[in-house]
Tab-separated table of C-alpha atoms in Angstrom:
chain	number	residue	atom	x	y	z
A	10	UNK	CA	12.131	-32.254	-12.347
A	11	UNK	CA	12.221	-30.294	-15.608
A	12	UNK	CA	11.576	-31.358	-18.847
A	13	UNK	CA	12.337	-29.674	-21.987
A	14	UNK	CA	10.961	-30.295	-25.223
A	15	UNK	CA	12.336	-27.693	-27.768
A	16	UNK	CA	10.877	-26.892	-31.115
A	17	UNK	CA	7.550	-29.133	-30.618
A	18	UNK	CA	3.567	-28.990	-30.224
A	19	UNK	CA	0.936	-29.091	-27.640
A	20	UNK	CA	0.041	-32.399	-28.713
A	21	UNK	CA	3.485	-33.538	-28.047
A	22	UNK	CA	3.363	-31.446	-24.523
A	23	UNK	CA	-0.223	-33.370	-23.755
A	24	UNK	CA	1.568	-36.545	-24.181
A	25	UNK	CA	4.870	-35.902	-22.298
A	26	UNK	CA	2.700	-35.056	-19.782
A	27	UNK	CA	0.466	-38.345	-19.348
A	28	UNK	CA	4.074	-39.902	-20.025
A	29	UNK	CA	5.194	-38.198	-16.250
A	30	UNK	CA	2.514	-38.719	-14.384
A	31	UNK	CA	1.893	-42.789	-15.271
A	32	UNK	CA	5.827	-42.886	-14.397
A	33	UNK	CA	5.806	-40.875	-11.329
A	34	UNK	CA	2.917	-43.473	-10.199
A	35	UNK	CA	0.556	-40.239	-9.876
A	36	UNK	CA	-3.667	-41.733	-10.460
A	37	UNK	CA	-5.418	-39.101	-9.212
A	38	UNK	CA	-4.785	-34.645	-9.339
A	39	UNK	CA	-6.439	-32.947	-6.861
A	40	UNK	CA	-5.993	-29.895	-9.219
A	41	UNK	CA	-8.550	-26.956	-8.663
A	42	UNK	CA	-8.183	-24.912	-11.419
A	43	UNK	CA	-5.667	-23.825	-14.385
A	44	UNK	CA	-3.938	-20.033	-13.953
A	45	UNK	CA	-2.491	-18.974	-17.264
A	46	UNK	CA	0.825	-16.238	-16.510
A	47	UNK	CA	0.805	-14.031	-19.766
A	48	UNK	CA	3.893	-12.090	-19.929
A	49	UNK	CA	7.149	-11.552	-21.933
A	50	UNK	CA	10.173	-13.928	-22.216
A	51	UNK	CA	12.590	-12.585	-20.453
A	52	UNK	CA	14.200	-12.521	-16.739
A	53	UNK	CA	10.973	-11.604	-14.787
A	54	UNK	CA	9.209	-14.430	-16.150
A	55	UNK	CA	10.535	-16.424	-13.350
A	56	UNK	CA	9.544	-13.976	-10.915
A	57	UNK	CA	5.810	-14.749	-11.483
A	58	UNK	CA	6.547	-18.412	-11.772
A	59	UNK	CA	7.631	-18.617	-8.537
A	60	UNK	CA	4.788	-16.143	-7.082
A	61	UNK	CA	2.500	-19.288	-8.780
A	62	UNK	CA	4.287	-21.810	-7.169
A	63	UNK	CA	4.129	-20.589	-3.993
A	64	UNK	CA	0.364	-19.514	-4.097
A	65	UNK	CA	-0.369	-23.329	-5.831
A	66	UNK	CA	0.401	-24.705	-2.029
A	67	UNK	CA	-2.941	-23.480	-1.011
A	68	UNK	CA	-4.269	-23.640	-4.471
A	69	UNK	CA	-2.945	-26.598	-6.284
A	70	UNK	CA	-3.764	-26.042	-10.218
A	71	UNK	CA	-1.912	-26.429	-13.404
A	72	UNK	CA	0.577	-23.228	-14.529
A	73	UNK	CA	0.417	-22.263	-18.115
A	74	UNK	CA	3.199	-19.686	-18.354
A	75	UNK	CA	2.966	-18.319	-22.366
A	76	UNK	CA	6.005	-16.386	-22.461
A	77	UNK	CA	5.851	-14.392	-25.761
A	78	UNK	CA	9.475	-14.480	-27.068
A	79	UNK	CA	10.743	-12.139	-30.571
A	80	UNK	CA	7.998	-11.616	-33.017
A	81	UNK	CA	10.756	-11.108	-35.692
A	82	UNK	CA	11.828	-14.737	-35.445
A	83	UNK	CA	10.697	-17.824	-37.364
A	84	UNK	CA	7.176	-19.540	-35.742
A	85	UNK	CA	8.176	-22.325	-33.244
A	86	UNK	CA	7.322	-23.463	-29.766
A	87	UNK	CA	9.531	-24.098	-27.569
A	88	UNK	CA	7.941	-25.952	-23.537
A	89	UNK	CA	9.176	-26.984	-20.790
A	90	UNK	CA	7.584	-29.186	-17.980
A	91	UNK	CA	8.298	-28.751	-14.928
A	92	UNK	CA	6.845	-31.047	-12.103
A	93	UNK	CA	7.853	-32.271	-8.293
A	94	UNK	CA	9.930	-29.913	-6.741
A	95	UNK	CA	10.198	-27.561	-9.250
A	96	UNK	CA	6.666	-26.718	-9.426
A	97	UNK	CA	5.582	-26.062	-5.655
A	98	UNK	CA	2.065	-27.799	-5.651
A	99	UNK	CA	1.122	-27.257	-9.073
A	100	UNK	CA	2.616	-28.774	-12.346
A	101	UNK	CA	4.288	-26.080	-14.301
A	102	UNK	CA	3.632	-25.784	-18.442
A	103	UNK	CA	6.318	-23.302	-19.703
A	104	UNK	CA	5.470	-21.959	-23.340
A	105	UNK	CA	7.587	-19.953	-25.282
A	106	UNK	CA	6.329	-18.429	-28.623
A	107	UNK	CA	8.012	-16.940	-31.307
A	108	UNK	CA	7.244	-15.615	-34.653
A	109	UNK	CA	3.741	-15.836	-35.707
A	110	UNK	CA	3.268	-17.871	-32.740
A	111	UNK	CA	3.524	-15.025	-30.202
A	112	UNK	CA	-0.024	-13.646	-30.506
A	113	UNK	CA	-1.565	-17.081	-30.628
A	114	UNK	CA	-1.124	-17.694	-27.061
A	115	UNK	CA	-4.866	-18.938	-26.307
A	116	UNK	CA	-4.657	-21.007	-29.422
A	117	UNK	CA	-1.889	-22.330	-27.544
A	118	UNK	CA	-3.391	-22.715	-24.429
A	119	UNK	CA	-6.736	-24.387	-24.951
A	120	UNK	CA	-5.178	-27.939	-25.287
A	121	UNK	CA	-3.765	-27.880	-22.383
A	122	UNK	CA	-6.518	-26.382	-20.255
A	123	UNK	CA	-7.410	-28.769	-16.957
A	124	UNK	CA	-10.815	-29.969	-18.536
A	125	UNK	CA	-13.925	-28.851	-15.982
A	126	UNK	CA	-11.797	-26.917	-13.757
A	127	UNK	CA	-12.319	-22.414	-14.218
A	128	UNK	CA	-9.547	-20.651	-15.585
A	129	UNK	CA	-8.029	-17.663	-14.331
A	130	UNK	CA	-5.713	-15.734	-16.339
A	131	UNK	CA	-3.399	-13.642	-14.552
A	132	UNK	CA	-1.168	-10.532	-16.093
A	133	UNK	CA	2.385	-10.087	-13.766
A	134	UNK	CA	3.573	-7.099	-15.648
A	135	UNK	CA	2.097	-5.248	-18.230
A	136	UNK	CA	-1.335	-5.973	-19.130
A	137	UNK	CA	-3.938	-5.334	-21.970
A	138	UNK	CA	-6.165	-2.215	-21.827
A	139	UNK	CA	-9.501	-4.790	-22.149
A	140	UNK	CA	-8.768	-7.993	-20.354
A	141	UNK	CA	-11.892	-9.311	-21.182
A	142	UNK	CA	-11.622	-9.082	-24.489
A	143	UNK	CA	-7.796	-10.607	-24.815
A	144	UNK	CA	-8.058	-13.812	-26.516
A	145	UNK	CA	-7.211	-15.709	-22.897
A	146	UNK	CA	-8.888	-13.226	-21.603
A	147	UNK	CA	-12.138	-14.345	-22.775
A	148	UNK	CA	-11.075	-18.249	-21.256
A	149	UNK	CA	-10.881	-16.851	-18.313
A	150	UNK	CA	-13.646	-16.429	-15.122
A	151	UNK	CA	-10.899	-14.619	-13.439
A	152	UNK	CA	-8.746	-12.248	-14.861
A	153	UNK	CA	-5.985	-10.310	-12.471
A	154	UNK	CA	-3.651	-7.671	-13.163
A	155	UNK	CA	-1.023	-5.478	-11.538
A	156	UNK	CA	-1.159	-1.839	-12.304
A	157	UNK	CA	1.981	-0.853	-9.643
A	158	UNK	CA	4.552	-2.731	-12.061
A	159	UNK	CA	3.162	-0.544	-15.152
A	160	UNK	CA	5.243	1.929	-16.408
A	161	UNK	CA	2.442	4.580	-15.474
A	162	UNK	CA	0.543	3.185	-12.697
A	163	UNK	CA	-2.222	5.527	-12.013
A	164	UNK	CA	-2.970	6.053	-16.176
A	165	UNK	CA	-3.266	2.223	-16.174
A	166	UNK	CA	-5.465	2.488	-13.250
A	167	UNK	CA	-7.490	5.117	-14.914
A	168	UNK	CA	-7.882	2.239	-18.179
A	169	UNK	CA	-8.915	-0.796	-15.824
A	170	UNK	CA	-11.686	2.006	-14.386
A	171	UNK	CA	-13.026	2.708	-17.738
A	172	UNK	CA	-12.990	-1.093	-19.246
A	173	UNK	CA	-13.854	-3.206	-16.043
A	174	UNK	CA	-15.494	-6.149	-16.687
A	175	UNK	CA	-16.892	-8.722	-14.223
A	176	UNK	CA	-14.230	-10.347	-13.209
A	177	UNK	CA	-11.458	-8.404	-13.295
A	178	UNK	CA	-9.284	-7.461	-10.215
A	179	UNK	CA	-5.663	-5.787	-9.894
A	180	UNK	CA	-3.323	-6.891	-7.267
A	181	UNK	CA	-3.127	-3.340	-6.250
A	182	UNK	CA	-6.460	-3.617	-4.684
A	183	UNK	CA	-5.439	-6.560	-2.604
A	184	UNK	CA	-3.103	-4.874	-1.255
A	185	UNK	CA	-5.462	-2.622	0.461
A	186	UNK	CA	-6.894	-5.536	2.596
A	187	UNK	CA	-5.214	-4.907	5.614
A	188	UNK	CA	-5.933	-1.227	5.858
A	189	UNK	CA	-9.346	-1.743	4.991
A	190	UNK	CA	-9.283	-4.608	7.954
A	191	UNK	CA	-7.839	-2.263	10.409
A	192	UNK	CA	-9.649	1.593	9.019
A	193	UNK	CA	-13.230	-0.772	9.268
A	194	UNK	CA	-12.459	-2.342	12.642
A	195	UNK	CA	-11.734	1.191	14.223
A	196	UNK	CA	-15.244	2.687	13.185
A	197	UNK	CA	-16.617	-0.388	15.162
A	198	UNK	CA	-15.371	1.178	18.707
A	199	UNK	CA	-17.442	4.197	20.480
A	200	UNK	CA	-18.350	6.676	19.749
A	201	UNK	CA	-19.752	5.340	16.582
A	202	UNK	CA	-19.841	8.709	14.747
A	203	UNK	CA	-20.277	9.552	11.310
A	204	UNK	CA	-17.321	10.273	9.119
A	205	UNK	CA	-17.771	13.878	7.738
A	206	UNK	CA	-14.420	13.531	5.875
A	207	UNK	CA	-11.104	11.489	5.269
A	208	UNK	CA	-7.451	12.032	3.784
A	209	UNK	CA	-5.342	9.554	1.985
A	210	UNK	CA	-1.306	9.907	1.999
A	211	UNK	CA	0.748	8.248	-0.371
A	212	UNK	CA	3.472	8.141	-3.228
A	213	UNK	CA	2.290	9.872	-6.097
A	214	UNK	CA	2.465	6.920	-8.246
A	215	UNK	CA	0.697	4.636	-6.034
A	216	UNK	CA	-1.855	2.984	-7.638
A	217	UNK	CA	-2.985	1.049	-4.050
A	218	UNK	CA	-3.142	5.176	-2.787
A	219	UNK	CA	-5.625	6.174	-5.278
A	220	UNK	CA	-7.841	2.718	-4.930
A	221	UNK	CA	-8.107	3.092	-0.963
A	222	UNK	CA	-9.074	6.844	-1.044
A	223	UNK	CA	-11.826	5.688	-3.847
A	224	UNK	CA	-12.947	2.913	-1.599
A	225	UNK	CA	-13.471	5.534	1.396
A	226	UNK	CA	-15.230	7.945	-1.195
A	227	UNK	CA	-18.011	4.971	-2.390
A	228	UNK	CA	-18.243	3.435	1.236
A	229	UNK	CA	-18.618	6.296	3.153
A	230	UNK	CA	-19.789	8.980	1.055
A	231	UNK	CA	-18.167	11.291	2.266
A	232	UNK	CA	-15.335	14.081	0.578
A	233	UNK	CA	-12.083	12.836	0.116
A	234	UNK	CA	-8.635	14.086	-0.561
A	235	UNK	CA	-6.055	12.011	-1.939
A	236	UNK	CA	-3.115	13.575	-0.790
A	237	UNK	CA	0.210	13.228	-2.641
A	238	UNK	CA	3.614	12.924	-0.523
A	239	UNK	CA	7.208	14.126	-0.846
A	240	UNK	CA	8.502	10.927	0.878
A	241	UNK	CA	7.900	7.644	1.890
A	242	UNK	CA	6.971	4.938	-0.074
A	243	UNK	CA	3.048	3.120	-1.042
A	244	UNK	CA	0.457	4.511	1.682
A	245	UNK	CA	1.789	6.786	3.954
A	246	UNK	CA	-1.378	7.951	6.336
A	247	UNK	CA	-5.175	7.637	6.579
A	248	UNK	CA	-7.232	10.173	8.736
A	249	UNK	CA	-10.297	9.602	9.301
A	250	UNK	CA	-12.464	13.757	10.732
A	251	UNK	CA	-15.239	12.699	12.766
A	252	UNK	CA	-16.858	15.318	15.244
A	253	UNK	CA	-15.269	14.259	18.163
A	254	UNK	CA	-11.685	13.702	16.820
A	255	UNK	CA	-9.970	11.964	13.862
A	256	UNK	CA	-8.982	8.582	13.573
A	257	UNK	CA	-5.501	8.299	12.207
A	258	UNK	CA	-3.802	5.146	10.681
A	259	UNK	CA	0.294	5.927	9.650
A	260	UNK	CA	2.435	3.837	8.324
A	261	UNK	CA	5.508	6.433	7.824
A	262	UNK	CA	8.534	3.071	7.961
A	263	UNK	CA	6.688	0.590	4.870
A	264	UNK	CA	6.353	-2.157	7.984
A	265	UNK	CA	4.783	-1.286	11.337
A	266	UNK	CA	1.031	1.561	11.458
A	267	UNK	CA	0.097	3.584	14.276
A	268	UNK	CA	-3.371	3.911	15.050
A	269	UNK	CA	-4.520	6.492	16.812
A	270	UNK	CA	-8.414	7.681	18.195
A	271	UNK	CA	-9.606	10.146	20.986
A	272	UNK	CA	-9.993	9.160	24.060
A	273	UNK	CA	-8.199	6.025	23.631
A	274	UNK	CA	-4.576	4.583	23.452
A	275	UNK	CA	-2.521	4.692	20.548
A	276	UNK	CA	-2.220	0.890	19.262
A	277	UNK	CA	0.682	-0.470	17.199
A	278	UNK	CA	-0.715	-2.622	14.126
A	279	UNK	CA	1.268	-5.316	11.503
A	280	UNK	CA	0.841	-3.413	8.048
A	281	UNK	CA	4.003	-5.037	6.437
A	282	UNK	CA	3.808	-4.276	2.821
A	283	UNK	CA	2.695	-7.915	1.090
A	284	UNK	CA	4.428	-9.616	-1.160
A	285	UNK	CA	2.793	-10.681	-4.728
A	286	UNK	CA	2.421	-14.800	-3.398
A	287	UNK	CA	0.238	-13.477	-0.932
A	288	UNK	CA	-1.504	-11.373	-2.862
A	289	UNK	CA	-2.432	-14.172	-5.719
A	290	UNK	CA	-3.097	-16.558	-3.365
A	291	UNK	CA	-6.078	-14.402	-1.877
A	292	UNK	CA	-7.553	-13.090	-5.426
A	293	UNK	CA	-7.262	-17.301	-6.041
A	294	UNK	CA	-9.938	-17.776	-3.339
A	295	UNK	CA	-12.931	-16.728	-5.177
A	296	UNK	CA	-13.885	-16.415	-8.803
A	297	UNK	CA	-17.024	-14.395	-8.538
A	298	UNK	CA	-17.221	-10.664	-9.226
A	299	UNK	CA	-15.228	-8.523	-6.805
A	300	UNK	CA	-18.646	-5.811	-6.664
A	301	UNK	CA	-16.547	-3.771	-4.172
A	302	UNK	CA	-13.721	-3.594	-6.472
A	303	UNK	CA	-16.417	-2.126	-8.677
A	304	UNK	CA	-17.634	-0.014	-6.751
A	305	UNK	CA	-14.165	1.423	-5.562
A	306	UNK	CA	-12.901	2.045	-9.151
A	307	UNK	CA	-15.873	4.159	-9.557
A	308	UNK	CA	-15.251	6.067	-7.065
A	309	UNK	CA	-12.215	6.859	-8.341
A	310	UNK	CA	-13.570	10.191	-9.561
A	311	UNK	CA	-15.391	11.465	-6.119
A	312	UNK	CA	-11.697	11.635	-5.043
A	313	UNK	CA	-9.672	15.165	-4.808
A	314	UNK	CA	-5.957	15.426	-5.093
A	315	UNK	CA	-3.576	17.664	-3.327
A	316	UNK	CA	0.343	17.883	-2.632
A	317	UNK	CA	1.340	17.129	1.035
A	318	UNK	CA	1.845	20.024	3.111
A	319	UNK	CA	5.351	20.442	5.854
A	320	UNK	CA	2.466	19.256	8.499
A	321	UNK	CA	1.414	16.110	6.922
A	322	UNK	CA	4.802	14.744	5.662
A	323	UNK	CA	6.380	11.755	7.886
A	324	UNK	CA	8.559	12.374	10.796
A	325	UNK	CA	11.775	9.938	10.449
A	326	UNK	CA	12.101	10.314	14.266
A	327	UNK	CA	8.164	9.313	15.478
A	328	UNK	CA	8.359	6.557	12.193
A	329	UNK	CA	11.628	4.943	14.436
A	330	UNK	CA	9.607	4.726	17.534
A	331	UNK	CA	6.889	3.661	15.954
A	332	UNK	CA	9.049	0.677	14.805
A	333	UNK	CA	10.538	0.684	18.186
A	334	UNK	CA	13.882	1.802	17.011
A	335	UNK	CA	16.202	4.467	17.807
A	336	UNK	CA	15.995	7.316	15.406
A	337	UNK	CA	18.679	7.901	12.770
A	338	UNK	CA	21.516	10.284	12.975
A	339	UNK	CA	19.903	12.050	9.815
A	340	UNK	CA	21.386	16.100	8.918
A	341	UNK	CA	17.670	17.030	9.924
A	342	UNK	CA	17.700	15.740	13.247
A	343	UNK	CA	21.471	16.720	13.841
A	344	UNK	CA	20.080	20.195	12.725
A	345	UNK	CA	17.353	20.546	15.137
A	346	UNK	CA	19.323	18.935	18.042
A	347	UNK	CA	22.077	21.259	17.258
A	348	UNK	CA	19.696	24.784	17.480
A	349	UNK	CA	17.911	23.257	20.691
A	350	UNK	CA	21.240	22.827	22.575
A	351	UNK	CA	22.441	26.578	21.221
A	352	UNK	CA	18.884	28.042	22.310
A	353	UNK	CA	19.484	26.217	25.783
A	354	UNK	CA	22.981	27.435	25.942
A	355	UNK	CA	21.979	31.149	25.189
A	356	UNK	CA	19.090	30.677	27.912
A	357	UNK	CA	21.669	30.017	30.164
A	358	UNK	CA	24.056	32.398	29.912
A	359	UNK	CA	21.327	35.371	30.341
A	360	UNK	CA	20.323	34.086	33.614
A	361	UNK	CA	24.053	33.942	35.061
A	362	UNK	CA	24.586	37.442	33.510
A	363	UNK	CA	21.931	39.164	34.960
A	364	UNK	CA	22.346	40.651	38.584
A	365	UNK	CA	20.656	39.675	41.559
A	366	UNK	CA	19.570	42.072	44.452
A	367	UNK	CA	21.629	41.638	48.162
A	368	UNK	CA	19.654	41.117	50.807
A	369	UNK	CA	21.115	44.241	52.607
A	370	UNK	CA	20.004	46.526	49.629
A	371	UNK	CA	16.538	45.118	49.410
A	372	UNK	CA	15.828	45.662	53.226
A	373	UNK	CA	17.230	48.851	52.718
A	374	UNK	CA	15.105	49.389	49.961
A	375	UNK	CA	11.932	48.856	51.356
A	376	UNK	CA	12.927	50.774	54.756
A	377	UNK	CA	13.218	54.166	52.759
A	378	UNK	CA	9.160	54.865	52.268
A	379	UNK	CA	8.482	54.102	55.555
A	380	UNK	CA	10.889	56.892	56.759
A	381	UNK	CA	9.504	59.495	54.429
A	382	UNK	CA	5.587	58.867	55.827
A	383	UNK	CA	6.339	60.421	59.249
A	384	UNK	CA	8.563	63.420	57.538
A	385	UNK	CA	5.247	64.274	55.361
A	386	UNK	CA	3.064	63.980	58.501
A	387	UNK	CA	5.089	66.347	60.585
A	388	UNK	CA	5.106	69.063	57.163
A	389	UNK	CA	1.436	68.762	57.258
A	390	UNK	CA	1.210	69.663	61.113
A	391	UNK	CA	3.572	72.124	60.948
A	392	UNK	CA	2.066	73.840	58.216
A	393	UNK	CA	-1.507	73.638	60.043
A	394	UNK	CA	-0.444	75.300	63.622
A	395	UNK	CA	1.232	78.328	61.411
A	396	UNK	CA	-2.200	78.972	59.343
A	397	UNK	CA	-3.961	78.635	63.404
A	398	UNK	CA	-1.418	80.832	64.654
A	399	UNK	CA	-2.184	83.177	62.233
């Protein structure tokens, strides 16, 4: 069910919403905390609320969307409830500001706040350069961003480094959590040796890239090289130099990683890109300080960067059988299919040209020096009776 209550106040919102729940029958909410979306009116704002919906059915809370509309316009507020099955688990609060109205969003907000529940306030799109310092910033226990859907991801990344705060996160680092399941579970088999180095492959403008090579740098101490690829899209390849081999994790196809150690059989693993519901619902699960995000944002500058060479860029053909599908008819591969089958052709024809030896000739052959021995015996004698003769 959605309500809308145009041009009105958050007194008026409060009441509407005591109004619903005594006629839906509702006595109790089992709510567990209030997420505030900050973002822009506009088409994406839906986006996020249904990302919040989504993550609310393991989380239920109360949504407080403040969607800042035209700053040009005259002041009003403008809400919509939203509740049942157009609010997942949760119980939607849709704000729209305009005019003066648009920077007073935690003004706006505190009314409506779930009373002793923690607030996390959560940035979809683009975010402030101090989080804890925003206005519903400073409401918040919990305050999570997104640099990949910045205009410059890594620059933003490079501002969340320099103003963290306890208790900021970026969805960019959950992302990481299933490489960092699979890169920690692989040091855990023999022969338990010490990383001396590693290598991190991914888009240039990944911001998850640059967070997982600074997570190797601060948890392993070790040099790193965060290496920047032509193709492919997000995290491309991990390697892992240890002295008996290196440990490689690929992900060339965006769905299905390839693990790879000495001495032991290559294993397929699930590292399906994950989506932003999944993402909020895990950063939802705790409202402490992330110290390893900490940590890994300051290792941020151990990190070197280089451009991918012709041997580290993806193979279309091993990223199909990774995925266990037949490779695409790409020019490449038609290219290199093409010169094998003209190299094997050539091959061919030089053998059939070339002659071969008759049996006749090659007994014939190796008859002649055993005539000629005798001839140059008989010489010898002859010459040797003549000098006795003599």
């Amino acid at each position: 069910m959605i309500i809308d209550l145009p041009a009105t106040t958050t007194s008026k919102v409060n009441s509407k919403l005591v109004h619903v729940r005594e006629q839906g029958g509702a006595t109790t909410l089992g709510r567990v905390l209030t997420l505030v979306i900050v973002t822009d009116d506009g088409e994406r704002t839906e986006e996020a609320i249904e990302a919040a919906n989504e993550a609310s059915r393991e989380h239920p809370c109360r949504v407080i969307v403040v969607a800042r509309g035209a700053k040009r316009a005259a002041a009003r507020l403008d809400a919509q409830i939203r509740v049942g099955g157009d609010a997942g688990a949760s119980e939607v609060i849709v704000l729209r500001l305009y005019g003066a109205l648009a920077d007073e969003g935690a003004s706006c907000v505190i009314p409506l706040l779930l009373p002793d529940a923690p607030v996390v306030a959560w940035w979809p799109f683009e975010a402030p350069a101090k989080p804890a310092e925003d206005p519903i910033g400073r409401l918040a226990q919990r305050r999570i961003t997104d640099s990949a859907t910045d205009r410059n991801p890594i620059k933003a990344l490079e501002v969340r480094q320099r103003y963290y705060a306890d208790g900021d996160t970026d969805l960019a680092w959950t992302r990481l959590t299933l490489w960092r399941a699979v890169l920690a579970a692989s040091l855990d088999l023999p022969p338990y040796e010490k990383v001396t180095s590693a290598a991190v492959t991914g888009e240039g403008d990944s911001p998850s890239t640059d967070l997982l090579a600074g997570w190797l740098a601060a948890a392993l101490r070790v040099p790193v090289k965060r290496v920047k690829a032509t193709d492919g899209e997000g995290i491309i390849s991990v390697v892992l130099e240890r002295k008996s081999g290196s440990i490689e994790l690929t992900r060339p196809d965006g769905r299905v990683g390839m693990l790879t150690q000495p001495n032991q059989p290559a294993r397929r693993v699930a590292l399906q890109r994950r989506q932003v519901r999944d993402c909020l619902a895990e950063e939802l699960r705790r409202l402490d300080p992330d110290e390893i995000y900490e940590d890994t944002l300051k290792g941020l500058s151990k990190i070197t960067r280089a451009r991918a060479s012709a041997r580290t860029r993806p193979d279309p053909d091993r990223a199909a059988d990774v995925a266990g599908q037949a490779p695409k008819p790409t020019a490449a591969r038609a290219a290199r299919v093409s010169k094998a089958q003209n190299a094997t052709a050539k091959s061919t024809a030089k053998s059939a040209a070339k002659p071969t030896a008759k049996p006749a000739e090659t007994k014939s052959a190796e008859a002649k020096p055993a005539k000629a021995a005798p001839r140059r015996a008989t010489t010898t004698r002859a010459k040797s009776g003549s000098k006795a003769a003599r």
